[in-house]
PDB file of C-alpha atoms and ligand atoms in Angstrom:
ATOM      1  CA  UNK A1427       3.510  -4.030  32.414  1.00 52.00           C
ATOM      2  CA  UNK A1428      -0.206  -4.674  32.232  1.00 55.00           C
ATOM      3  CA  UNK A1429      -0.882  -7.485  29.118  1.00 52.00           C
ATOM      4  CA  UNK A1430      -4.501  -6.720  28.849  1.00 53.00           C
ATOM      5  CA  UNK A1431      -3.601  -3.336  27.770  1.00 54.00           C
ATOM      6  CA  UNK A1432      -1.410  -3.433  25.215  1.00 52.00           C
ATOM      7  CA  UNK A1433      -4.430  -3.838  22.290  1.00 49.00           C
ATOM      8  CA  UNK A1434      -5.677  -0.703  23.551  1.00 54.00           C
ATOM      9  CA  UNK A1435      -2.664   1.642  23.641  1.00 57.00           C
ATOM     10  CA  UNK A1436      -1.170   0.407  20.751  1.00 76.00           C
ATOM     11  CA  UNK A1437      -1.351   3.171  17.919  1.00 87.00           C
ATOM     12  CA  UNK A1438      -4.067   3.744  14.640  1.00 95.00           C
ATOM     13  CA  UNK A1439      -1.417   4.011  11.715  1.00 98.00           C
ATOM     14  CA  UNK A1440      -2.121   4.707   8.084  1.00 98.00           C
ATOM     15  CA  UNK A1441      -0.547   3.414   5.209  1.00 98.00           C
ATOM     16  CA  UNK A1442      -0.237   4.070   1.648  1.00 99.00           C
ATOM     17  CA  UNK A1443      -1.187   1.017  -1.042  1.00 99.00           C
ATOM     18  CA  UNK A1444      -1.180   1.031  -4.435  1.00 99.00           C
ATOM     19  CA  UNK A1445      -2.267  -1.225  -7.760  1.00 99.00           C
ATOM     20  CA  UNK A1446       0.622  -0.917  -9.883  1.00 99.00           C
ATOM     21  CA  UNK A1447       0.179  -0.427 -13.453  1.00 99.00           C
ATOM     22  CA  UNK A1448       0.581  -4.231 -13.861  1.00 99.00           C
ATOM     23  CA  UNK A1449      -2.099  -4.806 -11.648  1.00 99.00           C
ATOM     24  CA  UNK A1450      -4.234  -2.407 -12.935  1.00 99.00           C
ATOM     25  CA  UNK A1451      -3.920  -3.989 -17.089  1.00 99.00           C
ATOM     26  CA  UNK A1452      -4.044  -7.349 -15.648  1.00 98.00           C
ATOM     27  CA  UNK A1453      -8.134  -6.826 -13.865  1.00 98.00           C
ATOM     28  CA  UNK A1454      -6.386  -7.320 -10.440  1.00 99.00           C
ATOM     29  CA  UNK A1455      -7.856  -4.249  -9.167  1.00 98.00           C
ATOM     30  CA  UNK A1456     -11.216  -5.261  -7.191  1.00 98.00           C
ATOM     31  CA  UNK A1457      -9.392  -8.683  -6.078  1.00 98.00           C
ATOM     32  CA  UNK A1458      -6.241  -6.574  -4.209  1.00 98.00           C
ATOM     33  CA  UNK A1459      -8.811  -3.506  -2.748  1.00 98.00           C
ATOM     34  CA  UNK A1460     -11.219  -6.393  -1.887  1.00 98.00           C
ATOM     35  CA  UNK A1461      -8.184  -8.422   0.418  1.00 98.00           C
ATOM     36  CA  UNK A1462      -8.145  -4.978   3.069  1.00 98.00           C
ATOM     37  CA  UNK A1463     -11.743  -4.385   2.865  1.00 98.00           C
ATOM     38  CA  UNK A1464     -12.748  -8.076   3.682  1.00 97.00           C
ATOM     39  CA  UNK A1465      -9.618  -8.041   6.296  1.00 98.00           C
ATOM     40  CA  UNK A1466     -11.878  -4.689   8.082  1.00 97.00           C
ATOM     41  CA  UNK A1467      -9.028  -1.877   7.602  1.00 98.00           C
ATOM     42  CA  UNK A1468     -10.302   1.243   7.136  1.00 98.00           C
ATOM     43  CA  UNK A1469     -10.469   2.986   3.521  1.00 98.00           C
ATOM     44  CA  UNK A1470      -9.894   6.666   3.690  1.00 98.00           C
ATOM     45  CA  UNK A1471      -8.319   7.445   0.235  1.00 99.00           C
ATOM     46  CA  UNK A1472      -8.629   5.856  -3.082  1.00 99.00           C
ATOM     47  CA  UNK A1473      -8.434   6.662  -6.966  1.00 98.00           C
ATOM     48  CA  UNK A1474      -7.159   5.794 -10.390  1.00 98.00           C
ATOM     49  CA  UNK A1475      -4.180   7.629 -11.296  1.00 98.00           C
ATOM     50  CA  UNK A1476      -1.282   8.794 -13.742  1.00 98.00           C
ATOM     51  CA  UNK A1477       1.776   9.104 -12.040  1.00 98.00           C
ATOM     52  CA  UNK A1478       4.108  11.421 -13.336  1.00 98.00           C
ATOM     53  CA  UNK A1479       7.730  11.209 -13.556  1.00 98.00           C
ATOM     54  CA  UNK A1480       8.566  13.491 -10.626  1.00 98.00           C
ATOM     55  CA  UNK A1481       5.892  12.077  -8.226  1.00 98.00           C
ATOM     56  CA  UNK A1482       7.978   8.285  -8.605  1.00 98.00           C
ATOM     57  CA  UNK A1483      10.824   9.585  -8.409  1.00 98.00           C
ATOM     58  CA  UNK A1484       9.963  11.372  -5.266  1.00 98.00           C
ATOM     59  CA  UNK A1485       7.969   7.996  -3.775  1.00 98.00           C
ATOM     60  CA  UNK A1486      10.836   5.723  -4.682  1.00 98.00           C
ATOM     61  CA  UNK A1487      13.796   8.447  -3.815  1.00 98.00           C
ATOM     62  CA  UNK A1488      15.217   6.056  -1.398  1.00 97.00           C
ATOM     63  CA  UNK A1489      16.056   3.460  -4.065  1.00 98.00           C
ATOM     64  CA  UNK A1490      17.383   6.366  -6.441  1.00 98.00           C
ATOM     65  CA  UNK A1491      20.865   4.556  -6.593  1.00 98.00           C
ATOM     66  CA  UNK A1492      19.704   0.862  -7.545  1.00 98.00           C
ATOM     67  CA  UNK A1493      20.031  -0.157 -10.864  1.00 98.00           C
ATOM     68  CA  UNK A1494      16.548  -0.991 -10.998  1.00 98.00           C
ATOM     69  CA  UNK A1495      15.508   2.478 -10.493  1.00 98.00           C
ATOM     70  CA  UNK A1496      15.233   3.834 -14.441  1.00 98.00           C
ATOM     71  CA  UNK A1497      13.481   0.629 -15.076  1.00 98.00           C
ATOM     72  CA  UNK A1498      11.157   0.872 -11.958  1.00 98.00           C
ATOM     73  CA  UNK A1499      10.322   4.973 -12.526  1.00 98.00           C
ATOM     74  CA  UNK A1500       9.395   3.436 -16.363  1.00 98.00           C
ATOM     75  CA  UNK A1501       6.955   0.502 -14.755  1.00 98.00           C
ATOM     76  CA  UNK A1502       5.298   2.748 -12.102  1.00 98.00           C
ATOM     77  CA  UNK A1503       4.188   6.159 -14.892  1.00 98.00           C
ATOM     78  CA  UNK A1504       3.583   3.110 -17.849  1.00 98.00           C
ATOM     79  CA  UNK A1505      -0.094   3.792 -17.044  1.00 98.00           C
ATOM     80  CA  UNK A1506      -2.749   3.952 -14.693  1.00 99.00           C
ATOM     81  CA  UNK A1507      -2.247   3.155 -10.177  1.00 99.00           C
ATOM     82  CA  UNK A1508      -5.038   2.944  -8.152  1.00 99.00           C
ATOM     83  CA  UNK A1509      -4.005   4.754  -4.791  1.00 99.00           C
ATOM     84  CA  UNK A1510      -5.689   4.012  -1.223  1.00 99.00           C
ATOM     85  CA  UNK A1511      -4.583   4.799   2.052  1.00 99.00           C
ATOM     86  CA  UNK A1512      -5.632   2.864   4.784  1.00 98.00           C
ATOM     87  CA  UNK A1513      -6.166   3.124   8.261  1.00 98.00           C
ATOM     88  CA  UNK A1514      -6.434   0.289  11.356  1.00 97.00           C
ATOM     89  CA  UNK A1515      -4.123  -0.682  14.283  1.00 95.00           C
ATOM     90  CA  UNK A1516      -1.307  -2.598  12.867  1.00 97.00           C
ATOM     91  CA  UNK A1517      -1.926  -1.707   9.320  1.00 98.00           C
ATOM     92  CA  UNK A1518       1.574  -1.021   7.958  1.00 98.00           C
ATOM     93  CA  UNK A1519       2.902  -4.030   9.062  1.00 98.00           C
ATOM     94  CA  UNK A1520      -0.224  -6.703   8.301  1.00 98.00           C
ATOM     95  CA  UNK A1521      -0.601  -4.728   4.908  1.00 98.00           C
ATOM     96  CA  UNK A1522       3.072  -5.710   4.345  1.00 98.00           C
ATOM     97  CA  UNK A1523       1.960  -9.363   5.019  1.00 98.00           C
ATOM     98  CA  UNK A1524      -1.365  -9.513   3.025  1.00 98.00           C
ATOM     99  CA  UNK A1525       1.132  -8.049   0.124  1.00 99.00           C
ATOM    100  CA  UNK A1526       3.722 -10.478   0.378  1.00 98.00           C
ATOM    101  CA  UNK A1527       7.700 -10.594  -0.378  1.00 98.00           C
ATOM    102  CA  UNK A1528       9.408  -8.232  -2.454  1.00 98.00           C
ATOM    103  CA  UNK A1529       9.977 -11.591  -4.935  1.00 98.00           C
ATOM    104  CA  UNK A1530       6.551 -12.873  -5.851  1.00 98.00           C
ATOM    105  CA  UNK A1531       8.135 -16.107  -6.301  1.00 98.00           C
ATOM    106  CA  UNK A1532       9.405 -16.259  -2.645  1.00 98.00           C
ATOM    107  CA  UNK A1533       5.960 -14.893  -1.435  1.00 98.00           C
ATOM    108  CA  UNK A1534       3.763 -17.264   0.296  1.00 98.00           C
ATOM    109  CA  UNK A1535       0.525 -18.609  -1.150  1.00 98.00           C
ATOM    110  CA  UNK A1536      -2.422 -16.194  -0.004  1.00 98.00           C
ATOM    111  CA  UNK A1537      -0.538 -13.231   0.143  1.00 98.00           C
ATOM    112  CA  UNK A1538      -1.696 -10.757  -3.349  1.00 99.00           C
ATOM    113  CA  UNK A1539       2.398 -11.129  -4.325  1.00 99.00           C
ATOM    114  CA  UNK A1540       1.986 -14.949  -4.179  1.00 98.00           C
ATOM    115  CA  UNK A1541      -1.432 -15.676  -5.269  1.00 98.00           C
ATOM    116  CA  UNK A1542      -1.206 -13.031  -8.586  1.00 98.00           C
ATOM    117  CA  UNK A1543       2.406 -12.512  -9.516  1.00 98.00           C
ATOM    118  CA  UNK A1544       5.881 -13.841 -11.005  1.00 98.00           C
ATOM    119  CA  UNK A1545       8.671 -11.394 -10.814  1.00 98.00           C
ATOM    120  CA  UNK A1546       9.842  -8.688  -8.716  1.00 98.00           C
ATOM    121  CA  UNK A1547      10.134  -6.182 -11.840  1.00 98.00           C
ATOM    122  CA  UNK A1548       5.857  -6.734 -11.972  1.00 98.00           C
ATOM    123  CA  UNK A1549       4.483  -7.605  -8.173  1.00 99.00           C
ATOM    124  CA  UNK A1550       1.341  -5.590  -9.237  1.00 98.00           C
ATOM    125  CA  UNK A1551       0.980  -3.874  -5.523  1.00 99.00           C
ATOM    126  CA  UNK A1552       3.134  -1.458  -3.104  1.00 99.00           C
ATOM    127  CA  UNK A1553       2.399  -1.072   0.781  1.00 98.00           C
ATOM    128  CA  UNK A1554       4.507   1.422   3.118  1.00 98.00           C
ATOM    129  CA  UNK A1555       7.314  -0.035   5.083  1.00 98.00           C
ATOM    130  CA  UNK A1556       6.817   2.096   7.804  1.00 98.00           C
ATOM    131  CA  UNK A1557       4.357   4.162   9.757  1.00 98.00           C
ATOM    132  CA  UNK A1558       6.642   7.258   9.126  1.00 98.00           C
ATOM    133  CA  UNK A1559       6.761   6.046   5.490  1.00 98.00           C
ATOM    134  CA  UNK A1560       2.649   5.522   5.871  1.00 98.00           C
ATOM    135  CA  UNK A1561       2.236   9.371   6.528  1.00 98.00           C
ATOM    136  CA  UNK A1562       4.970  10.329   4.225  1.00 98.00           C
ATOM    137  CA  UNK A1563       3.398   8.158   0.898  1.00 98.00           C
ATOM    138  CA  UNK A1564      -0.223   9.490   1.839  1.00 98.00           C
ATOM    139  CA  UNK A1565       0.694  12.824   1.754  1.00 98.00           C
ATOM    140  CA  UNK A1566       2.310  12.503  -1.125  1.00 98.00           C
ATOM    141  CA  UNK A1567       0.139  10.930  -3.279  1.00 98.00           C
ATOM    142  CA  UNK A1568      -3.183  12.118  -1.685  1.00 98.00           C
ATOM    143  CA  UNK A1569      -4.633  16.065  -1.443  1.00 98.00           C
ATOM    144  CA  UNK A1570      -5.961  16.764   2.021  1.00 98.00           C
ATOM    145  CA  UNK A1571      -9.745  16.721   0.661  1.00 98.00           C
ATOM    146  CA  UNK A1572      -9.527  13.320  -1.333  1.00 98.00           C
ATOM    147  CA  UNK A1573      -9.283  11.903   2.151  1.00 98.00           C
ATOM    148  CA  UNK A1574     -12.362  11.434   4.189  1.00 98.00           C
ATOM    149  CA  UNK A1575     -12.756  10.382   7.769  1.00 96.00           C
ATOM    150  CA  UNK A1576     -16.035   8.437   8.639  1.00 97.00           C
ATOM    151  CA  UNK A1577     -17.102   5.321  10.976  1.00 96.00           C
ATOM    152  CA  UNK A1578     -18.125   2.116   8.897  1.00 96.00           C
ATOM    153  CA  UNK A1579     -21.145   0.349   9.824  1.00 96.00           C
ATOM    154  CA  UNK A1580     -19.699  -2.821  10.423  1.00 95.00           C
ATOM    155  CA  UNK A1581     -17.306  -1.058  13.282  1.00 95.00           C
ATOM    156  CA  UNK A1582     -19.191  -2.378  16.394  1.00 95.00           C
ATOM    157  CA  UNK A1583     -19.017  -6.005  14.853  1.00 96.00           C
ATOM    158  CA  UNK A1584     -15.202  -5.438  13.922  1.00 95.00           C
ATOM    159  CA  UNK A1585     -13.940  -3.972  17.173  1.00 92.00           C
ATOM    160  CA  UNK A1586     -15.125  -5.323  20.952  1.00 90.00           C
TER     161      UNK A1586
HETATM  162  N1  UDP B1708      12.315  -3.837  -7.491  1.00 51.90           N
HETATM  163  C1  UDP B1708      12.822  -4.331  -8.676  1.00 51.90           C
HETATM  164  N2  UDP B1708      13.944  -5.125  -8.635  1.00 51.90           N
HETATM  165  C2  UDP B1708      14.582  -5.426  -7.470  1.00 51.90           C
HETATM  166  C3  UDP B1708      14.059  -4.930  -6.266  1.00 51.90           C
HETATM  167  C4  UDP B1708      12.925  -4.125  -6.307  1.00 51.90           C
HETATM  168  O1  UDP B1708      12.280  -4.076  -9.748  1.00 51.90           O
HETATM  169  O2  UDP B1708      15.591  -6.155  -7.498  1.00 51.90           O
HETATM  170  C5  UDP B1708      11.092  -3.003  -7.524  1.00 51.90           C
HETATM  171  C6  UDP B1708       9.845  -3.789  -7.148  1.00 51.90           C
HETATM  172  O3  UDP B1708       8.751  -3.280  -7.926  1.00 51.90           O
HETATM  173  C7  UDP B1708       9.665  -3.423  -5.685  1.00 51.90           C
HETATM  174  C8  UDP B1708      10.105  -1.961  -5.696  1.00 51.90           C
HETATM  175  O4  UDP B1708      11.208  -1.952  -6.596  1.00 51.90           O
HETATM  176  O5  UDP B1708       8.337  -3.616  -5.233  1.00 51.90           O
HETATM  177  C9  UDP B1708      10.528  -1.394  -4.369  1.00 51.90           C
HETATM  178  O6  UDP B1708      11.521  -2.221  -3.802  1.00 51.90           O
HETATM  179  P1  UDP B1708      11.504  -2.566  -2.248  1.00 51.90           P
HETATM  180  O7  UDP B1708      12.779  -3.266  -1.943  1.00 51.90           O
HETATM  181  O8  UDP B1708      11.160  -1.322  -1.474  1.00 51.90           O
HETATM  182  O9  UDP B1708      10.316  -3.670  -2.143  1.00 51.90           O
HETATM  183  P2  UDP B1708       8.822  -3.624  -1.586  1.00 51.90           P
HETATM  184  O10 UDP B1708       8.815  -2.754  -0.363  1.00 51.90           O
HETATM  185  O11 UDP B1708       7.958  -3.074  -2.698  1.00 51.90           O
HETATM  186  O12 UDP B1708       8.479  -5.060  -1.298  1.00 51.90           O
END
């Protein structure tokens, strides 16, 4: 087991965030996209969006026998999402933190959930659970050509 290399084996992920329509009618856009541009994850996807009924359904199958789900499918189509997908080592998980818990109320200060929002029915941003979910929501949500791979300027002064 060699210490020094674990930074350098561990894995690029990708995951999928999103302004909820809360977010979105509330001005919170530039303030949430700003959080992972300022942290130096990589943007590869992003646009403003209508969801339709079958696409939430599909994202939020998993939670299909909740009975939040009518109410959530409702929130997430009641207008407009801004979609990214973003790339870096450690994203899924560090997005999850920037985000904050599930209960805005029980999210800590700093995080978008506890800085901007009140209750769990309106926590104005999603971010993939997984890396397997990362892929899955991207792919989903995004077309293969609204995607675009590139090397920010600031890399060399992000990355040793
Ligand atoms: N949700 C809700 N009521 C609940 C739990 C969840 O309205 O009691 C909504 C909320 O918008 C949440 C989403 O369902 O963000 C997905 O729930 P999950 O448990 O996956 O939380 P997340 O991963 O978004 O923190």
């Amino acid at each position: 087991f060699l210490p020094h290399l674990v930074a350098s084996i561990e894995e690029v992920e990708e995951t999928y965030v999103m302004v909820k329509p809360d977010g979105v009618q509330r001005g919170l856009v530039g303030d949430i996209i700003s959080r992972f541009e300022k942290k130096g994850f990589l943007l590869k996807g992003l646009k403003l969006f209508q969801c339709p009924k079958e696409l939430a359904e599909e994202h939020y199958k998993e939670l299909k026998d909740k009975s939040f789900y009518p109410k959530l499918i409702k929130y997430i189509t009641s207008g407009p999402v801004v979609c990214m997908a973003w790339e870096g080592i450690g994203v899924v998980a560090s997005a999850r933190k920037l985000i904050g818990a599930t209960n805005p109320l029980q999210a800590d200060p700093g995080t978008i959930r506890g800085d901007l929002a009140v209750q769990t029915g309106r926590n104005v941003v999603h971010g993939s659970d997984s890396p397997d979910n990362g892929h899955r929501e991207i792919d989903l949500w995004f077309k293969q050509d609204e995607l675009c791979e590139w090397v920010p300027a600031q890399e060399p002064w992000l990355k040793e």
